[in-house]
Backbone as CSV, one residue per row, in Angstrom:
resi,resn,N_x,N_y,N_z,CA_x,CA_y,CA_z,C_x,C_y,C_z
1,MET,153.353,5.520,41.616,153.009,4.688,40.481,152.672,5.575,39.288
2,GLU,153.251,5.243,38.123,153.029,6.044,36.931,151.659,5.787,36.354
3,LYS,151.037,6.849,35.883,149.729,6.756,35.255,149.899,6.161,33.867
4,GLU,149.100,5.167,33.553,149.136,4.527,32.243,148.546,5.466,31.200
5,ILE,149.116,5.481,30.010,148.604,6.314,28.933,147.330,5.673,28.386
6,ASP,146.252,6.451,28.319,144.967,5.980,27.818,144.886,6.270,26.325
7,VAL,145.390,5.330,25.528,145.454,5.512,24.083,144.060,5.678,23.493
8,GLU,143.091,4.916,23.972,141.728,5.035,23.446,141.172,6.434,23.659
9,HIS,141.408,7.004,24.825,140.946,8.366,25.102,141.600,9.361,24.138
10,ILE,142.879,9.184,23.906,143.606,10.061,22.992,143.026,9.934,21.582
11,LEU,142.771,8.696,21.152,142.206,8.477,19.816,140.832,9.125,19.674
12,ILE,140.023,9.025,20.704,138.697,9.651,20.663,138.844,11.163,20.518
13,GLU,139.734,11.743,21.303,139.951,13.190,21.214,140.442,13.588,19.829
14,LEU,141.410,12.850,19.290,141.945,13.176,17.973,140.895,12.998,16.883
15,LYS,140.106,11.939,17.003,139.067,11.661,16.000,138.024,12.769,15.972
16,ASN,137.786,13.416,17.086,136.784,14.481,17.164,137.285,15.829,16.653
17,LEU,138.563,15.921,16.341,139.096,17.166,15.804,138.779,17.262,14.310
18,SER,138.641,18.476,13.820,138.472,18.689,12.377,139.810,18.401,11.689
19,HIS,139.779,18.316,10.359,141.016,18.087,9.617,142.008,19.224,9.886
20,GLU,141.524,20.447,9.928,142.388,21.589,10.209,143.011,21.478,11.600
21,GLU,142.203,21.124,12.601,142.714,20.988,13.967,143.717,19.842,14.071
22,LEU,143.472,18.756,13.334,144.420,17.634,13.334,145.781,18.064,12.782
23,LEU,145.745,18.805,11.680,147.012,19.280,11.124,147.754,20.158,12.125
24,ILE,147.031,21.027,12.792,147.654,21.895,13.800,148.242,21.042,14.922
25,TYR,147.468,20.073,15.383,147.946,19.195,16.452,149.225,18.481,16.028
26,TRP,149.241,17.935,14.803,150.406,17.194,14.328,151.623,18.098,14.188
27,ILE,151.405,19.314,13.719,152.520,20.260,13.607,153.112,20.507,14.989
28,LYS,152.246,20.801,15.943,152.725,21.069,17.302,153.387,19.832,17.912
29,ASN,152.835,18.658,17.625,153.403,17.414,18.131,154.817,17.227,17.591
30,ARG,155.016,17.527,16.312,156.337,17.399,15.713,157.322,18.374,16.365
31,LEU,156.868,19.589,16.632,157.739,20.572,17.286,158.107,20.120,18.699
32,LYS,157.132,19.560,19.415,157.413,19.024,20.758,158.376,17.852,20.670
33,GLU,158.207,17.035,19.637,159.089,15.895,19.456,160.526,16.361,19.189
34,ALA,160.679,17.419,18.400,162.022,17.965,18.147,162.664,18.379,19.469
35,TYR,161.874,19.024,20.327,162.357,19.414,21.648,162.714,18.169,22.468
36,GLU,161.856,17.158,22.394,162.084,15.923,23.146,163.396,15.270,22.742
37,TYR,163.677,15.206,21.447,164.931,14.616,20.987,166.137,15.418,21.473
38,ARG,166.028,16.732,21.487,167.128,17.538,22.035,167.312,17.221,23.516
39,TYR,166.196,17.005,24.206,166.228,16.637,25.622,166.908,15.268,25.788
40,PHE,166.550,14.314,24.914,167.197,12.999,24.945,168.699,13.150,24.723
41,ALA,169.088,14.006,23.791,170.512,14.214,23.508,171.230,14.749,24.739
42,GLU,170.611,15.699,25.418,171.210,16.250,26.637,171.324,15.187,27.722
43,LYS,170.285,14.373,27.877,170.308,13.309,28.890,171.398,12.292,28.550
44,ALA,171.493,11.908,27.277,172.532,10.960,26.857,173.915,11.560,27.092
45,LYS,174.051,12.849,26.842,175.334,13.527,27.055,175.717,13.495,28.530
46,MET,174.742,13.679,29.416,175.008,13.659,30.861,175.399,12.256,31.334
47,LEU,174.836,11.228,30.705,175.092,9.856,31.142,176.392,9.291,30.584
48,ASN,176.732,9.703,29.394,177.879,9.112,28.713,178.203,9.997,27.525
49,LYS,179.449,10.203,27.259,179.815,11.094,26.157,179.865,10.371,24.818
50,ASP,178.977,9.408,24.597,178.925,8.673,23.338,178.333,9.574,22.257
51,GLU,179.178,10.037,21.388,178.766,10.998,20.364,177.787,10.400,19.356
52,ASP,177.836,9.082,19.114,176.926,8.463,18.140,175.472,8.606,18.573
53,ILE,175.193,8.311,19.826,173.819,8.406,20.325,173.372,9.865,20.354
54,ILE,174.235,10.725,20.820,173.902,12.154,20.887,173.610,12.681,19.486
55,GLU,174.459,12.319,18.530,174.265,12.760,17.148,172.958,12.216,16.573
56,LEU,172.609,10.967,16.885,171.347,10.399,16.400,170.159,11.214,16.897
57,PHE,170.155,11.552,18.177,169.044,12.335,18.715,168.996,13.735,18.093
58,ILE,170.129,14.302,17.818,170.155,15.617,17.167,169.606,15.511,15.747
59,ILE,169.979,14.464,15.030,169.451,14.238,13.678,167.936,14.040,13.728
60,LEU,167.460,13.231,14.674,166.019,13.001,14.793,165.291,14.292,15.161
61,SER,165.913,15.129,15.969,165.320,16.423,16.309,165.161,17.274,15.050
62,LYS,166.203,17.305,14.238,166.134,18.077,12.995,165.088,17.491,12.046
63,ASP,164.984,16.159,11.987,163.955,15.511,11.157,162.558,15.916,11.613
64,SER,162.329,15.917,12.919,161.018,16.304,13.455,160.707,17.755,13.126
65,GLN,161.710,18.601,13.251,161.536,20.013,12.904,161.187,20.149,11.420
66,SER,161.869,19.389,10.576,161.603,19.411,9.136,160.190,18.900,8.830
67,ASN,159.774,17.827,9.516,158.416,17.307,9.328,157.379,18.344,9.723
68,ALA,157.623,19.050,10.813,156.708,20.114,11.246,156.615,21.196,10.171
69,SER,157.741,21.544,9.580,157.745,22.558,8.520,156.953,22.097,7.308
70,ARG,157.117,20.815,6.924,156.353,20.277,5.791,154.856,20.295,6.084
71,LEU,154.486,19.873,7.285,153.069,19.877,7.654,152.522,21.304,7.709
72,TRP,153.332,22.259,8.146,152.912,23.662,8.187,152.651,24.169,6.758
73,GLU,153.524,23.787,5.818,153.314,24.172,4.415,152.027,23.552,3.868
74,ILE,151.763,22.299,4.209,150.505,21.652,3.798,149.329,22.411,4.390
75,TYR,149.421,22.731,5.660,148.346,23.463,6.329,148.062,24.787,5.608
76,LYS,149.105,25.544,5.323,148.917,26.849,4.683,148.320,26.692,3.285
77,ARG,148.734,25.653,2.546,148.183,25.411,1.213,146.722,24.990,1.271
78,VAL,146.422,24.020,2.131,145.072,23.465,2.219,144.083,24.489,2.758
79,PHE,144.489,25.238,3.754,143.562,26.155,4.410,143.788,27.610,4.009
80,ASP,144.613,27.812,2.953,144.868,29.155,2.433,145.104,30.136,3.585
81,SER,145.945,29.701,4.478,146.169,30.463,5.705,147.229,31.532,5.511
82,GLY,146.900,32.728,5.934,147.877,33.805,5.950,148.558,33.899,7.297
83,ASN,148.257,32.933,8.184,148.840,32.942,9.527,150.355,32.787,9.461
84,SER,151.030,33.556,10.276,152.477,33.381,10.379,152.832,32.541,11.604
85,GLU,151.843,32.333,12.467,152.047,31.495,13.651,151.041,30.356,13.649
86,ILE,151.444,29.260,14.250,150.578,28.078,14.316,149.445,28.364,15.294
87,PRO,148.197,28.200,14.843,147.058,28.417,15.748,147.057,27.408,16.900
88,GLU,146.277,27.706,17.909,146.157,26.811,19.063,145.045,25.792,18.815
89,VAL,145.214,24.612,19.397,144.193,23.566,19.378,144.035,23.085,20.802
90,SER,142.797,22.953,21.219,142.529,22.481,22.571,142.358,20.968,22.550
91,LEU,143.258,20.282,23.254,143.198,18.829,23.343,143.707,18.464,24.733
92,ASN,142.861,17.829,25.520,143.223,17.519,26.912,144.491,16.693,27.030
93,SER,144.716,15.799,26.086,145.872,14.899,26.194,147.012,15.321,25.270
94,ALA,147.034,16.574,24.846,148.036,17.036,23.877,149.466,16.788,24.349
95,ASP,149.701,16.920,25.632,151.064,16.747,26.136,151.286,15.377,26.770
96,PHE,150.398,14.441,26.490,150.475,13.143,27.150,151.819,12.471,26.958
97,LYS,152.313,12.459,25.736,153.512,11.681,25.437,154.745,12.301,26.075
98,PHE,154.952,13.579,25.844,156.166,14.189,26.350,156.184,14.215,27.872
99,ALA,155.032,14.506,28.483,154.981,14.542,29.954,155.328,13.179,30.521
100,ASN,154.788,12.120,29.930,155.043,10.767,30.409,156.508,10.380,30.197
101,VAL,157.023,10.651,29.017,158.404,10.296,28.696,159.382,11.103,29.544
102,SER,159.100,12.397,29.725,160.001,13.245,30.511,160.147,12.740,31.938
103,LYS,159.034,12.340,32.551,159.094,11.820,33.925,159.954,10.568,33.985
104,ARG,159.758,9.680,33.035,160.516,8.432,33.028,161.981,8.670,32.682
105,LEU,162.244,9.654,31.821,163.604,9.943,31.412,164.465,10.397,32.588
106,GLU,163.857,11.049,33.540,164.595,11.508,34.716,165.165,10.344,35.519
107,LYS,164.602,9.153,35.346,165.006,7.997,36.154,166.009,7.070,35.463
108,VAL,166.324,7.302,34.187,167.213,6.381,33.480,168.653,6.597,33.893
109,ASN,169.446,5.529,33.755,170.830,5.570,34.209,171.855,5.234,33.134
110,SER,171.394,4.935,31.920,172.355,4.579,30.881,171.843,5.023,29.513
111,PRO,172.767,5.198,28.565,172.348,5.548,27.203,171.418,4.489,26.597
112,LEU,171.633,3.217,26.946,170.739,2.173,26.433,169.307,2.384,26.908
113,GLU,169.151,2.802,28.157,167.809,3.076,28.679,167.185,4.278,27.975
114,VAL,167.999,5.265,27.640,167.490,6.425,26.899,166.973,5.962,25.539
115,LEU,167.756,5.116,24.869,167.337,4.592,23.563,166.073,3.746,23.685
116,GLU,165.995,2.911,24.726,164.797,2.088,24.926,163.553,2.960,25.089
117,LEU,163.675,3.995,25.862,162.554,4.896,26.098,162.151,5.615,24.804
118,ALA,163.133,6.040,24.034,162.844,6.702,22.759,162.161,5.729,21.796
119,MET,162.612,4.470,21.756,161.983,3.471,20.882,160.544,3.211,21.308
120,GLU,160.319,3.113,22.600,158.970,2.910,23.120,158.052,4.057,22.702
121,SER,158.565,5.259,22.778,157.807,6.440,22.390,157.432,6.378,20.906
122,LYS,158.365,5.964,20.064,158.106,5.856,18.619,157.022,4.817,18.335
123,LEU,157.095,3.661,19.014,156.083,2.623,18.797,154.701,3.078,19.243
124,LEU,154.637,3.813,20.352,153.355,4.320,20.829,152.754,5.284,19.815
125,LEU,153.551,6.222,19.328,153.032,7.170,18.348,152.630,6.483,17.051
126,LYS,153.427,5.522,16.610,153.075,4.784,15.392,151.723,4.103,15.572
127,SER,151.512,3.493,16.710,150.239,2.823,17.000,149.079,3.815,16.985
128,ILE,149.288,4.965,17.611,148.225,5.989,17.641,147.904,6.456,16.230
129,TYR,148.919,6.763,15.434,148.678,7.236,14.072,147.997,6.164,13.219
130,ASN,148.431,4.903,13.340,147.790,3.826,12.573,146.334,3.635,12.990
131,ASP,146.081,3.645,14.293,144.701,3.510,14.772,143.835,4.654,14.274
132,LEU,144.378,5.842,14.325,143.626,7.009,13.870,143.372,6.932,12.366
133,ALA,144.347,6.468,11.599,144.167,6.314,10.148,143.026,5.344,9.847
134,GLU,142.921,4.276,10.629,141.838,3.304,10.440,140.483,3.888,10.804
135,LYS,140.435,4.740,11.807,139.155,5.199,12.348,138.631,6.482,11.722
136,THR,139.499,7.256,11.075,139.034,8.521,10.515,138.377,8.301,9.159
137,GLN,137.369,9.110,8.874,136.688,9.046,7.588,137.260,10.060,6.599
138,ASN,137.983,11.048,7.102,138.543,12.092,6.262,139.756,11.539,5.515
139,LYS,139.703,11.560,4.180,140.770,10.968,3.367,142.114,11.656,3.571
140,GLU,142.095,12.992,3.667,143.346,13.721,3.861,143.962,13.391,5.221
141,SER,143.114,13.333,6.238,143.607,12.991,7.570,144.158,11.574,7.589
142,LYS,143.483,10.669,6.891,143.936,9.277,6.812,145.332,9.203,6.192
143,LEU,145.525,9.931,5.086,146.831,9.923,4.417,147.925,10.517,5.304
144,ILE,147.622,11.605,5.977,148.622,12.220,6.846,148.938,11.305,8.024
145,CYS,147.924,10.632,8.570,148.168,9.677,9.666,149.081,8.549,9.213
146,LYS,148.846,8.031,8.015,149.702,6.957,7.493,151.127,7.456,7.268
147,TYR,151.246,8.678,6.784,152.554,9.297,6.581,153.289,9.421,7.914
148,LEU,152.592,9.920,8.936,153.212,10.096,10.242,153.572,8.754,10.877
149,ALA,152.724,7.729,10.682,153.037,6.391,11.200,154.313,5.859,10.536
150,ALA,154.446,6.117,9.237,155.649,5.670,8.521,156.896,6.386,9.047
151,ILE,156.767,7.662,9.351,157.894,8.412,9.916,158.276,7.828,11.277
152,GLU,157.275,7.515,12.096,157.562,6.935,13.413,158.263,5.589,13.268
153,GLU,157.828,4.780,12.303,158.481,3.484,12.061,159.931,3.692,11.630
154,GLU,160.153,4.632,10.740,161.512,4.924,10.279,162.395,5.381,11.443
155,ASN,161.865,6.266,12.273,162.641,6.729,13.427,162.884,5.606,14.425
156,TYR,161.896,4.741,14.608,162.066,3.582,15.491,163.220,2.708,14.978
157,GLN,163.236,2.452,13.678,164.280,1.598,13.100,165.665,2.229,13.273
158,LYS,165.768,3.546,13.118,167.048,4.235,13.342,167.504,4.045,14.791
159,LEU,166.567,4.234,15.711,166.888,4.081,17.133,167.264,2.638,17.453
160,LYS,166.542,1.699,16.869,166.809,0.275,17.112,168.202,-0.117,16.620
161,LEU,168.570,0.356,15.444,169.913,0.070,14.920,170.991,0.633,15.842
162,GLU,170.788,1.852,16.292,171.741,2.471,17.209,171.802,1.693,18.521
163,TYR,170.642,1.274,19.011,170.566,0.499,20.253,171.358,-0.807,20.119
164,GLU,171.118,-1.533,19.022,171.807,-2.814,18.815,173.308,-2.614,18.653
165,TYR,173.694,-1.593,17.916,175.108,-1.293,17.736,175.764,-0.970,19.079
166,TYR,175.126,-0.080,19.826,175.668,0.360,21.109,175.755,-0.810,22.091
167,LYS,174.726,-1.647,22.096,174.704,-2.800,23.002,175.835,-3.784,22.671
168,LYS,176.008,-4.088,21.386,177.075,-5.005,20.976,178.450,-4.418,21.272
169,ARG,178.605,-3.133,21.031,179.883,-2.481,21.297,180.223,-2.550,22.779
170,ASN,179.228,-2.349,23.629,179.458,-2.427,25.072,179.747,-3.852,25.519
171,GLU,179.113,-4.836,24.893,179.393,-6.244,25.229,180.816,-6.599,24.872
172,ARG,181.303,-6.095,23.717,182.695,-6.356,23.326,183.662,-5.710,24.301
173,LYS,183.323,-4.527,24.774,184.200,-3.854,25.746,184.275,-4.660,27.037
174,LEU,183.164,-5.274,27.432,183.168,-6.090,28.648,183.997,-7.359,28.469
175,LYS,183.934,-7.948,27.277,184.687,-9.183,27.026,186.185,-8.914,26.916
176,PHE,186.526,-7.769,26.319,187.936,-7.448,26.084,188.266,-6.100,26.703
177,PRO,188.366,-6.072,28.030,188.692,-4.791,28.661,190.081,-4.316,28.249
178,SER,190.211,-3.016,28.152,191.530,-2.461,27.795,192.481,-2.622,28.982
179,LEU,193.715,-2.852,28.663,194.738,-3.052,29.711,195.443,-1.794,30.044
């Protein structure tokens, strides 16, 4: 039986981080997400050679990488950091999302299931970022949380469009099989 994600516990941990630690966490989360999308692309490639879905995951991976770079630039500006590497942040649930998604991804059997799992992941992160934006008192953290929630919504919508397109295309193939 899969362990349920304890969103409240995650929110408490995130809320207890300083603004600097939150930025570090978000940067690392974006980098992990870029890796996750590449993983989704590989899984989709193994299940079906549908280039549209694979390309979408590659684009989302690049978007996540770009978001991490933007957040890193914000971090360096705000904290006048001369660091060339992202510092470490200790958070017990830091890998909660990817670990949970990776386990479930191993069990999927179709590109549609890969898309469903990716959409679920986006909604979970959007919820976490929105909840954190409501609960944090730090104005900068609040703005970054809202920004990240908006990115998750945008990525969810991209995945949803691809899901609907792919589903309809497959339904048409079933109705009109090639001879």
